[in-house]
N, CA, C and O atoms as a DFTB+ gen file, in Angstrom:
332 C
 N C O
     1  1     162.969      32.597      36.177
     2  2     164.116      32.590      37.047
     3  2     164.643      33.989      37.245
     4  3     164.110      34.954      36.698
     5  1     165.684      34.087      38.027
     6  2     166.297      35.377      38.271
     7  2     167.777      35.203      38.532
     8  3     168.231      34.128      38.924
     9  1     168.519      36.265      38.313
    10  2     169.955      36.265      38.545
    11  2     170.250      37.309      39.601
    12  3     169.640      38.379      39.615
    13  1     171.179      37.001      40.479
    14  2     171.523      37.917      41.556
    15  2     172.956      38.397      41.356
    16  3     173.875      37.584      41.265
    17  1     173.149      39.691      41.286
    18  2     174.471      40.282      41.227
    19  2     174.613      41.211      42.417
    20  3     174.017      42.288      42.444
    21  1     175.397      40.802      43.395
    22  2     175.584      41.616      44.586
    23  2     177.050      41.651      44.957
    24  3     177.748      40.647      44.820
    25  1     177.519      42.771      45.417
    26  2     178.876      42.830      45.938
    27  2     178.903      42.134      47.281
    28  3     177.867      41.983      47.929
    29  1     180.086      41.707      47.703
    30  2     180.212      40.998      48.977
    31  2     179.698      41.848      50.133
    32  3     179.033      41.329      51.030
    33  1     179.992      43.131      50.124
    34  2     179.606      44.002      51.229
    35  2     178.101      44.222      51.312
    36  3     177.549      44.317      52.408
    37  1     177.445      44.303      50.181
    38  2     176.036      44.676      50.199
    39  2     175.086      43.503      50.045
    40  3     173.871      43.687      50.117
    41  1     175.600      42.317      49.838
    42  2     174.716      41.213      49.477
    43  2     173.675      40.896      50.535
    44  3     172.532      40.602      50.185
    45  1     174.022      40.944      51.818
    46  2     173.040      40.629      52.847
    47  2     172.116      41.796      53.123
    48  3     170.940      41.597      53.430
    49  1     172.631      43.012      53.020
    50  2     171.792      44.185      53.257
    51  2     170.673      44.274      52.232
    52  3     169.561      44.695      52.552
    53  1     170.967      43.880      51.010
    54  2     169.994      43.993      49.927
    55  2     169.257      42.695      49.650
    56  3     168.454      42.628      48.719
    57  1     169.514      41.670      50.440
    58  2     168.991      40.351      50.146
    59  2     167.474      40.323      50.035
    60  3     166.939      39.796      49.059
    61  1     166.781      40.872      51.004
    62  2     165.324      40.809      50.974
    63  2     164.733      41.589      49.805
    64  3     163.709      41.187      49.253
    65  1     165.357      42.686      49.424
    66  2     164.825      43.470      48.313
    67  2     165.230      42.872      46.970
    68  3     164.591      43.158      45.957
    69  1     166.289      42.039      46.939
    70  2     166.756      41.464      45.683
    71  2     166.003      40.197      45.323
    72  3     165.672      39.979      44.157
    73  1     165.733      39.370      46.305
    74  2     165.058      38.107      46.040
    75  2     163.544      38.290      46.064
    76  3     162.985      38.736      47.067
    77  1     162.883      37.948      44.969
    78  2     161.421      38.013      45.000
    79  2     160.886      36.914      45.907
    80  3     161.529      35.882      46.094
    81  1     159.724      37.142      46.457
    82  2     159.106      36.101      47.273
    83  2     158.654      35.009      46.317
    84  3     157.801      35.234      45.459
    85  1     159.213      33.867      46.467
    86  2     158.938      32.739      45.581
    87  2     157.933      31.828      46.271
    88  3     158.049      31.554      47.466
    89  1     156.963      31.369      45.525
    90  2     155.917      30.546      46.141
    91  2     156.483      29.306      46.827
    92  3     155.918      28.830      47.811
    93  1     157.593      28.783      46.316
    94  2     158.194      27.616      46.952
    95  2     158.702      27.932      48.354
    96  3     158.660      27.080      49.242
    97  1     159.181      29.153      48.548
    98  2     159.716      29.524      49.857
    99  2     158.637      29.544      50.923
   100  3     158.939      29.406      52.108
   101  1     157.390      29.711      50.525
   102  2     156.309      29.742      51.511
   103  2     156.129      28.390      52.197
   104  3     155.482      28.304      53.241
   105  1     156.696      27.342      51.619
   106  2     156.634      26.014      52.229
   107  2     157.632      25.864      53.386
   108  3     157.553      24.915      54.165
   109  1     158.557      26.803      53.484
   110  2     159.645      26.699      54.449
   111  2     159.398      27.563      55.675
   112  3     158.702      28.576      55.606
   113  1     159.972      27.153      56.791
   114  2     159.927      27.982      57.998
   115  2     160.773      29.225      57.758
   116  3     161.583      29.239      56.831
   117  1     160.607      30.272      58.568
   118  2     161.445      31.472      58.408
   119  2     162.946      31.159      58.475
   120  3     163.727      31.720      57.706
   121  1     163.348      30.281      59.376
   122  2     164.772      29.927      59.484
   123  2     165.243      29.207      58.225
   124  3     166.346      29.459      57.739
   125  1     164.415      28.318      57.700
   126  2     164.760      27.607      56.471
   127  2     164.811      28.556      55.280
   128  3     165.662      28.409      54.403
   129  1     163.903      29.531      55.244
   130  2     163.925      30.526      54.169
   131  2     165.233      31.303      54.181
   132  3     165.821      31.544      53.126
   133  1     165.691      31.694      55.358
   134  2     166.941      32.455      55.451
   135  2     168.123      31.611      54.996
   136  3     169.004      32.107      54.293
   137  1     168.152      30.348      55.385
   138  2     169.231      29.461      54.931
   139  2     169.177      29.321      53.409
   140  3     170.212      29.397      52.747
   141  1     167.994      29.121      52.853
   142  2     167.850      28.986      51.398
   143  2     168.316      30.249      50.683
   144  3     169.007      30.165      49.667
   145  1     167.949      31.408      51.197
   146  2     168.384      32.672      50.584
   147  2     169.906      32.786      50.580
   148  3     170.500      33.237      49.601
   149  1     170.523      32.377      51.671
   150  2     171.977      32.470      51.771
   151  2     172.666      31.449      50.864
   152  3     173.757      31.714      50.359
   153  1     172.046      30.290      50.653
   154  2     172.585      29.322      49.702
   155  2     172.568      29.926      48.304
   156  3     173.538      29.798      47.557
   157  1     171.470      30.581      47.950
   158  2     171.324      31.173      46.621
   159  2     172.396      32.228      46.352
   160  3     172.850      32.363      45.216
   161  1     172.806      32.976      47.372
   162  2     173.832      33.995      47.131
   163  2     175.240      33.424      47.242
   164  3     176.225      34.154      47.132
   165  1     175.329      32.116      47.460
   166  2     176.622      31.459      47.363
   167  2     177.380      31.227      48.653
   168  3     178.566      30.899      48.620
   169  1     176.723      31.391      49.786
   170  2     177.419      31.172      51.045
   171  2     177.586      29.685      51.329
   172  3     176.717      28.875      51.007
   173  1     178.712      29.341      51.934
   174  2     178.964      27.965      52.367
   175  2     178.182      27.703      53.652
   176  3     177.651      28.629      54.265
   177  1     178.116      26.449      54.049
   178  2     177.446      26.119      55.311
   179  2     178.095      26.852      56.479
   180  3     177.398      27.337      57.370
   181  1     179.416      26.936      56.480
   182  2     180.118      27.642      57.546
   183  2     179.796      29.125      57.578
   184  3     179.613      29.699      58.651
   185  1     179.726      29.748      56.408
   186  2     179.382      31.173      56.332
   187  2     177.953      31.410      56.787
   188  3     177.673      32.383      57.488
   189  1     177.050      30.524      56.391
   190  2     175.656      30.645      56.810
   191  2     175.570      30.528      58.326
   192  3     174.916      31.339      58.982
   193  1     176.233      29.515      58.878
   194  2     176.216      29.301      60.329
   195  2     176.752      30.515      61.065
   196  3     176.158      30.962      62.046
   197  1     177.855      31.043      60.604
   198  2     178.452      32.210      61.244
   199  2     177.531      33.422      61.164
   200  3     177.348      34.137      62.150
   201  1     176.957      33.649      59.996
   202  2     176.074      34.796      59.799
   203  2     174.791      34.726      60.605
   204  3     174.226      35.755      60.976
   205  1     174.330      33.514      60.876
   206  2     173.084      33.335      61.622
   207  2     173.326      33.008      63.089
   208  3     172.381      32.829      63.858
   209  1     174.592      32.931      63.471
   210  2     174.967      32.587      64.855
   211  2     174.398      31.228      65.251
   212  3     173.865      31.051      66.347
   213  1     174.525      30.279      64.334
   214  2     174.076      28.897      64.549
   215  2     175.264      27.975      64.309
   216  3     176.306      28.410      63.820
   217  1     175.105      26.707      64.654
   218  2     176.153      25.735      64.368
   219  2     176.016      25.240      62.926
   220  3     174.950      25.345      62.319
   221  1     177.107      24.705      62.396
   222  2     177.059      24.119      61.061
   223  2     176.081      22.944      61.061
   224  3     175.384      22.720      60.071
   225  1     176.025      22.203      62.150
   226  2     175.071      21.096      62.270
   227  2     173.632      21.587      62.090
   228  3     172.835      20.952      61.399
   229  1     173.304      22.724      62.720
   230  2     171.954      23.290      62.598
   231  2     171.671      23.687      61.156
   232  3     170.575      23.445      60.651
   233  1     172.642      24.290      60.493
   234  2     172.470      24.684      59.088
   235  2     172.225      23.440      58.234
   236  3     171.340      23.438      57.378
   237  1     173.005      22.386      58.466
   238  2     172.823      21.152      57.706
   239  2     171.445      20.543      57.970
   240  3     170.827      19.992      57.058
   241  1     170.965      20.639      59.199
   242  2     169.627      20.144      59.526
   243  2     168.561      20.926      58.771
   244  3     167.618      20.343      58.235
   245  1     168.713      22.256      58.729
   246  2     167.770      23.084      57.963
   247  2     167.814      22.688      56.490
   248  3     166.770      22.565      55.850
   249  1     169.007      22.489      55.952
   250  2     169.127      22.120      54.543
   251  2     168.447      20.790      54.255
   252  3     167.787      20.642      53.227
   253  1     168.599      19.832      55.144
   254  2     167.939      18.540      54.952
   255  2     166.431      18.705      54.875
   256  3     165.774      18.106      54.023
   257  1     165.882      19.526      55.776
   258  2     164.426      19.765      55.744
   259  2     164.015      20.533      54.485
   260  3     162.966      20.257      53.903
   261  1     164.835      21.489      54.068
   262  2     164.553      22.243      52.834
   263  2     164.498      21.286      51.648
   264  3     163.564      21.338      50.847
   265  1     165.500      20.411      51.535
   266  2     165.538      19.458      50.423
   267  2     164.290      18.568      50.427
   268  3     163.707      18.306      49.375
   269  1     163.893      18.112      51.595
   270  2     162.706      17.254      51.695
   271  2     161.445      18.017      51.292
   272  3     160.635      17.511      50.515
   273  1     161.280      19.220      51.812
   274  2     160.068      20.000      51.538
   275  2     159.955      20.416      50.081
   276  3     158.854      20.485      49.536
   277  1     161.102      20.697      49.441
   278  2     161.086      21.166      48.056
   279  2     161.349      20.042      47.055
   280  3     161.418      20.271      45.847
   281  1     161.495      18.823      47.580
   282  2     161.681      17.635      46.741
   283  2     162.896      17.763      45.825
   284  3     162.814      17.505      44.624
   285  1     164.023      18.166      46.412
   286  2     165.286      18.208      45.681
   287  2     166.271      17.296      46.394
   288  3     166.087      16.954      47.562
   289  1     167.323      16.906      45.675
   290  2     168.286      15.956      46.229
   291  2     169.512      16.606      46.843
   292  3     170.312      15.928      47.487
   293  1     169.671      17.889      46.659
   294  2     170.854      18.529      47.210
   295  2     170.946      19.992      46.838
   296  3     170.026      20.570      46.260
   297  1     172.090      20.580      47.188
   298  2     172.331      22.006      47.016
   299  2     172.234      22.429      45.553
   300  3     171.659      23.474      45.246
   301  1     172.795      21.621      44.647
   302  2     172.763      21.973      43.221
   303  2     171.337      22.067      42.699
   304  3     170.990      23.019      42.000
   305  1     170.516      21.087      43.033
   306  2     169.123      21.126      42.591
   307  2     168.371      22.276      43.243
   308  3     167.501      22.882      42.617
   309  1     168.700      22.583      44.498
   310  2     168.071      23.716      45.174
   311  2     168.388      25.021      44.441
   312  3     167.508      25.858      44.242
   313  1     169.650      25.187      44.044
   314  2     170.044      26.388      43.317
   315  2     169.308      26.510      41.997
   316  3     168.843      27.590      41.635
   317  1     169.202      25.401      41.277
   318  2     168.469      25.426      40.000
   319  2     167.015      25.808      40.221
   320  3     166.448      26.597      39.465
   321  1     166.427      25.252      41.245
   322  2     165.015      25.518      41.544
   323  2     164.756      26.969      41.917
   324  3     163.757      27.551      41.495
   325  1     165.649      27.555      42.704
   326  2     165.399      28.901      43.247
   327  2     166.000      30.028      42.423
   328  3     165.753      31.198      42.716
   329  1     166.772      29.712      41.416
   330  2     167.362      30.788      40.596
   331  2     166.484      31.153      39.447
   332  3     166.830      32.037      38.663
């Protein structure tokens, strides 16, 4: 596993260099990978939607597909899996 310590200002700028490429992420589309990365750093659905210029509905749709592809039941299990 890994732990992420990022300041609010730098967390997105350093996101790609901080998160190792995890084999599980290769199962996800690029959009789903970005949503998963943002979940790991603690963003809410609204923050993710705003940051990606998408609707909250779209973010929730991505999360549903992520949960199905990674065989988890929700956000908590996703965090455990990816941390």
